[in-house]
Coordinates of N, CA and C in Angstrom, one line a residue:
M1 N 0.3 -1.1 0.1 CA -0.1 0.3 0.4 C 1.0 1.1 0.1
R2 N 2.1 1.0 0.9 CA 2.8 2.5 0.2 C 3.1 2.8 -0.8
S3 N 4.1 2.0 -1.4 CA 4.5 2.1 -2.3 C 3.5 2.2 -3.6
L4 N 2.1 1.6 -3.4 CA 1.1 2.4 -4.6 C 1.7 3.7 -4.5
L5 N 1.1 4.5 -2.9 CA 1.0 6.1 -2.7 C 2.5 6.7 -3.1
L6 N 3.0 5.8 -3.0 CA 4.9 6.6 -2.8 C 4.8 6.9 -5.1
L7 N 3.8 5.5 -5.6 CA 4.2 6.0 -6.9 C 3.4 6.7 -7.1
A8 N 2.5 7.4 -6.5 CA 1.4 7.2 -7.3 C 1.7 8.8 -7.0
L9 N 2.9 9.5 -6.2 CA 2.7 10.8 -5.5 C 3.1 11.5 -6.8
P10 N 4.5 11.2 -7.4 CA 5.3 11.9 -9.1 C 4.2 12.2 -9.5
L11 N 2.6 11.8 -9.3 CA 1.9 11.8 -11.0 C 0.5 13.4 -10.3
L12 N 0.8 12.9 -8.7 CA 0.3 14.1 -8.8 C 0.9 15.6 -8.4
A13 N 1.4 15.4 -8.1 CA 2.9 16.2 -7.7 C 2.9 17.1 -9.7
G14 N 3.3 16.3 -10.3 CA 2.8 16.5 -11.7 C 2.0 17.5 -12.4
C15 N 0.4 16.8 -11.8 CA -0.2 17.7 -12.3 C -0.4 19.3 -11.6
S16 N 0.1 19.0 -10.4 CA 0.0 20.7 -9.8 C 1.2 21.5 -10.3
V17 N 2.4 20.7 -10.7 CA 3.7 21.0 -11.9 C 2.7 21.9 -13.0
A18 N 1.9 21.2 -13.6 CA 1.1 21.5 -14.9 C 0.4 22.4 -14.8
N19 N -0.2 22.4 -13.4 CA -1.8 23.7 -13.2 C -0.7 24.7 -13.2
T20 N 0.6 24.8 -12.5 CA 1.3 26.2 -11.6 C 1.3 26.6 -13.4
A21 N 2.0 25.7 -13.8 CA 3.0 25.7 -15.6 C 1.6 27.0 -16.8
V22 N 0.9 26.1 -16.4 CA -0.7 26.6 -17.4 C -0.6 27.8 -16.5
G23 N -1.0 27.8 -15.4 CA -1.6 29.2 -14.6 C -0.5 30.6 -15.4
V24 N 1.2 29.6 -15.3 CA 1.6 31.2 -15.6 C 1.7 31.4 -17.2
V25 N 1.7 30.6 -18.0 CA 1.8 31.3 -19.0 C 0.2 31.3 -19.7
T26 N -0.8 31.5 -19.0 CA -1.9 31.9 -19.6 C -1.9 33.4 -18.9
L27 N -1.5 33.6 -17.6 CA -1.3 34.8 -16.7 C -1.0 36.2 -18.0
P28 N -0.3 36.3 -18.9 CA 0.0 37.5 -19.5 C -1.2 38.2 -20.6
V29 N -1.7 36.4 -21.1 CA -3.1 36.9 -21.9 C -4.2 37.8 -21.3
K30 N -4.3 37.2 -19.9 CA -5.6 37.4 -18.8 C -5.2 39.0 -18.9
A31 N -3.8 39.3 -18.0 CA -3.4 40.4 -18.2 C -4.2 41.4 -19.4
V32 N -3.7 41.3 -20.2 CA -3.4 41.7 -21.6 C -4.9 42.4 -21.8
S33 N -5.9 41.1 -21.7 CA -7.3 41.2 -21.8 C -7.8 41.9 -21.2
K34 N -7.5 42.2 -19.9 CA -8.0 42.4 -19.1 C -7.7 44.1 -19.3
G35 N -6.8 44.7 -19.8 CA -6.2 45.6 -19.9 C -6.5 46.4 -21.2
V36 N -7.0 45.4 -22.5 CA -7.9 45.9 -23.2 C -9.6 46.6 -23.1
D37 N -9.8 45.6 -22.4 CA -10.9 45.5 -21.4 C -11.1 46.9 -21.1
L38 N -10.5 47.3 -19.6 CA -10.4 48.7 -19.1 C -10.6 49.7 -20.5
A39 N -9.4 49.9 -20.8 CA -9.2 50.9 -21.9 C -10.4 50.8 -23.2
T40 N -11.6 50.2 -23.2 CA -12.3 49.9 -24.2 C -13.3 50.1 -24.0
T41 N -14.5 51.1 -24.9 CA -15.8 50.6 -24.2 C -16.8 50.2 -25.1
S42 N -17.3 49.8 -24.4 CA -18.1 48.2 -25.5 C -19.7 49.5 -25.4
Q43 N -20.7 48.7 -26.6 CA -21.0 49.9 -27.2 C -22.7 50.2 -25.8
S44 N -22.5 49.1 -25.5 CA -24.2 49.2 -24.1 C -23.7 50.5 -22.8
E45 N -22.8 50.1 -22.9 CA -21.5 51.3 -22.5 C -21.6 53.0 -22.3
A46 N -21.4 52.5 -23.9 CA -21.1 53.9 -24.8 C -23.1 54.8 -24.5
D47 N -24.3 53.5 -25.0 CA -25.3 54.0 -24.6 C -25.4 54.1 -23.3
E48 N -25.2 53.9 -22.6 CA -25.6 53.5 -21.4 C -25.1 55.4 -20.3
K49 N -23.8 55.8 -21.1 CA -23.3 57.1 -21.1 C -23.9 58.4 -21.3
R50 N -24.1 57.9 -22.4 CA -25.1 58.7 -23.3 C -26.3 59.1 -22.5
G51 N -27.2 58.4 -22.3 CA -28.4 58.4 -21.8 C -28.3 59.3 -20.5
R52 N -27.4 59.3 -19.8 CA -26.9 59.6 -19.0 C -27.2 61.4 -18.4
A53 N -25.9 60.9 -20.0 CA -26.0 62.7 -20.4 C -27.0 63.5 -21.0
I54 N -28.0 62.3 -21.8 CA -29.2 63.1 -22.0 C -30.2 63.6 -20.9
R55 N -30.3 62.8 -19.9 CA -30.7 62.3 -18.5 C -30.7 64.1 -18.3
K56 N -29.3 63.9 -17.5 CA -29.2 65.2 -17.4 C -29.7 66.9 -17.8
E57 N -29.1 67.0 -19.4 CA -29.6 67.8 -19.4 C -30.5 68.0 -19.5
E58 N -31.5 67.8 -19.4 CA -33.0 67.2 -19.4 C -33.8 67.8 -18.4
E59 N -33.1 67.4 -17.6 CA -32.9 68.2 -15.8 C -32.7 69.3 -15.6
R60 N -31.3 69.4 -16.5 CA -31.3 71.0 -16.3 C -31.8 71.9 -16.5
L61 N -32.5 71.8 -18.1 CA -33.3 72.8 -18.8 C -34.3 73.0 -18.7
G62 N -35.2 71.6 -18.1 CA -36.3 72.0 -16.9 C -36.3 73.1 -15.1
R63 N -35.4 72.9 -15.0 CA -34.7 73.6 -13.8 C -34.9 74.8 -14.4
E64 N -33.9 75.5 -15.5 CA -34.2 76.4 -16.1 C -35.6 77.3 -16.0
R65 N -36.2 76.0 -17.4 CA -37.8 76.7 -17.4 C -38.7 76.5 -16.4
R66 N -38.8 75.4 -15.0 CA -39.1 76.4 -13.9 C -38.7 78.0 -13.2
L67 N -37.9 78.0 -13.0 CA -37.3 79.1 -13.0 C -37.7 80.3 -13.6
L68 N -38.1 80.8 -15.0 CA -38.3 81.3 -15.9 C -39.6 81.3 -16.0
E69 N -40.3 80.5 -15.8 CA -41.7 80.6 -15.5 C -42.3 81.7 -14.2
E70 N -41.4 81.5 -13.2 CA -41.8 81.5 -11.8 C -41.1 83.1 -11.9
R71 N -40.6 83.8 -12.3 CA -39.6 84.7 -12.5 C -40.8 85.6 -13.5
C72 N -41.5 85.3 -14.5 CA -42.2 85.7 -15.2 C -43.6 85.8 -14.2
R73 N -44.0 85.6 -14.4 CA -44.9 85.2 -12.6 C -45.2 85.7 -11.9
K74 N -44.5 85.8 -11.3 CA -44.2 87.3 -10.1 C -43.9 87.9 -11.0
G75 N -43.4 88.5 -12.3 CA -43.5 89.9 -13.1 C -42.3 90.5 -13.2
R76 N -40.9 89.4 -12.0 CA -39.7 89.7 -12.3 C -38.7 89.1 -13.4
P77 N -39.6 89.5 -14.2 CA -38.4 89.0 -15.5 C -36.5 89.5 -16.1
L78 N -35.9 88.4 -15.7 CA -34.1 89.1 -15.8 C -34.4 89.7 -17.2
P79 N -33.3 90.8 -17.5 CA -33.3 90.6 -19.1 C -32.7 89.8 -20.0
G80 N -33.7 89.7 -21.0 CA -33.3 89.1 -22.0 C -34.7 87.7 -22.1
D81 N -34.9 87.2 -21.0 CA -36.2 86.0 -20.4 C -36.8 86.8 -21.2
L82 N -37.9 85.5 -22.1 CA -38.8 85.4 -23.0 C -40.6 85.4 -22.8
C83 N -41.0 86.5 -21.4 CA -42.6 85.7 -20.9 C -43.7 85.9 -22.3
P84 N -44.6 85.0 -22.1 CA -45.4 85.3 -22.9 C -46.2 86.0 -22.0
T85 N -46.6 86.0 -23.4 CA -47.8 87.4 -22.5 C -49.4 87.5 -23.0
R86 N -49.8 87.4 -22.0 CA -50.9 87.0 -21.4 C -52.5 87.9 -22.5

């Protein structure tokens, strides 16, 4: 039984060495792949970013419109404000 274990030990160690060798060889490929992924923007990421920018701009325009309406309603428009006439 002991001799069987001693014979199997190099095989088990060999698998470990082979797994380590594969890991060392694939590490640079994984690192470059991760770097490329971080450096590039996918189409869905670009769409999400554009959607956020559009929503932010719409919120800004809404705030400005509400402020303009309030100034016009109170009768205190700023120079250049185009208040609707009633």
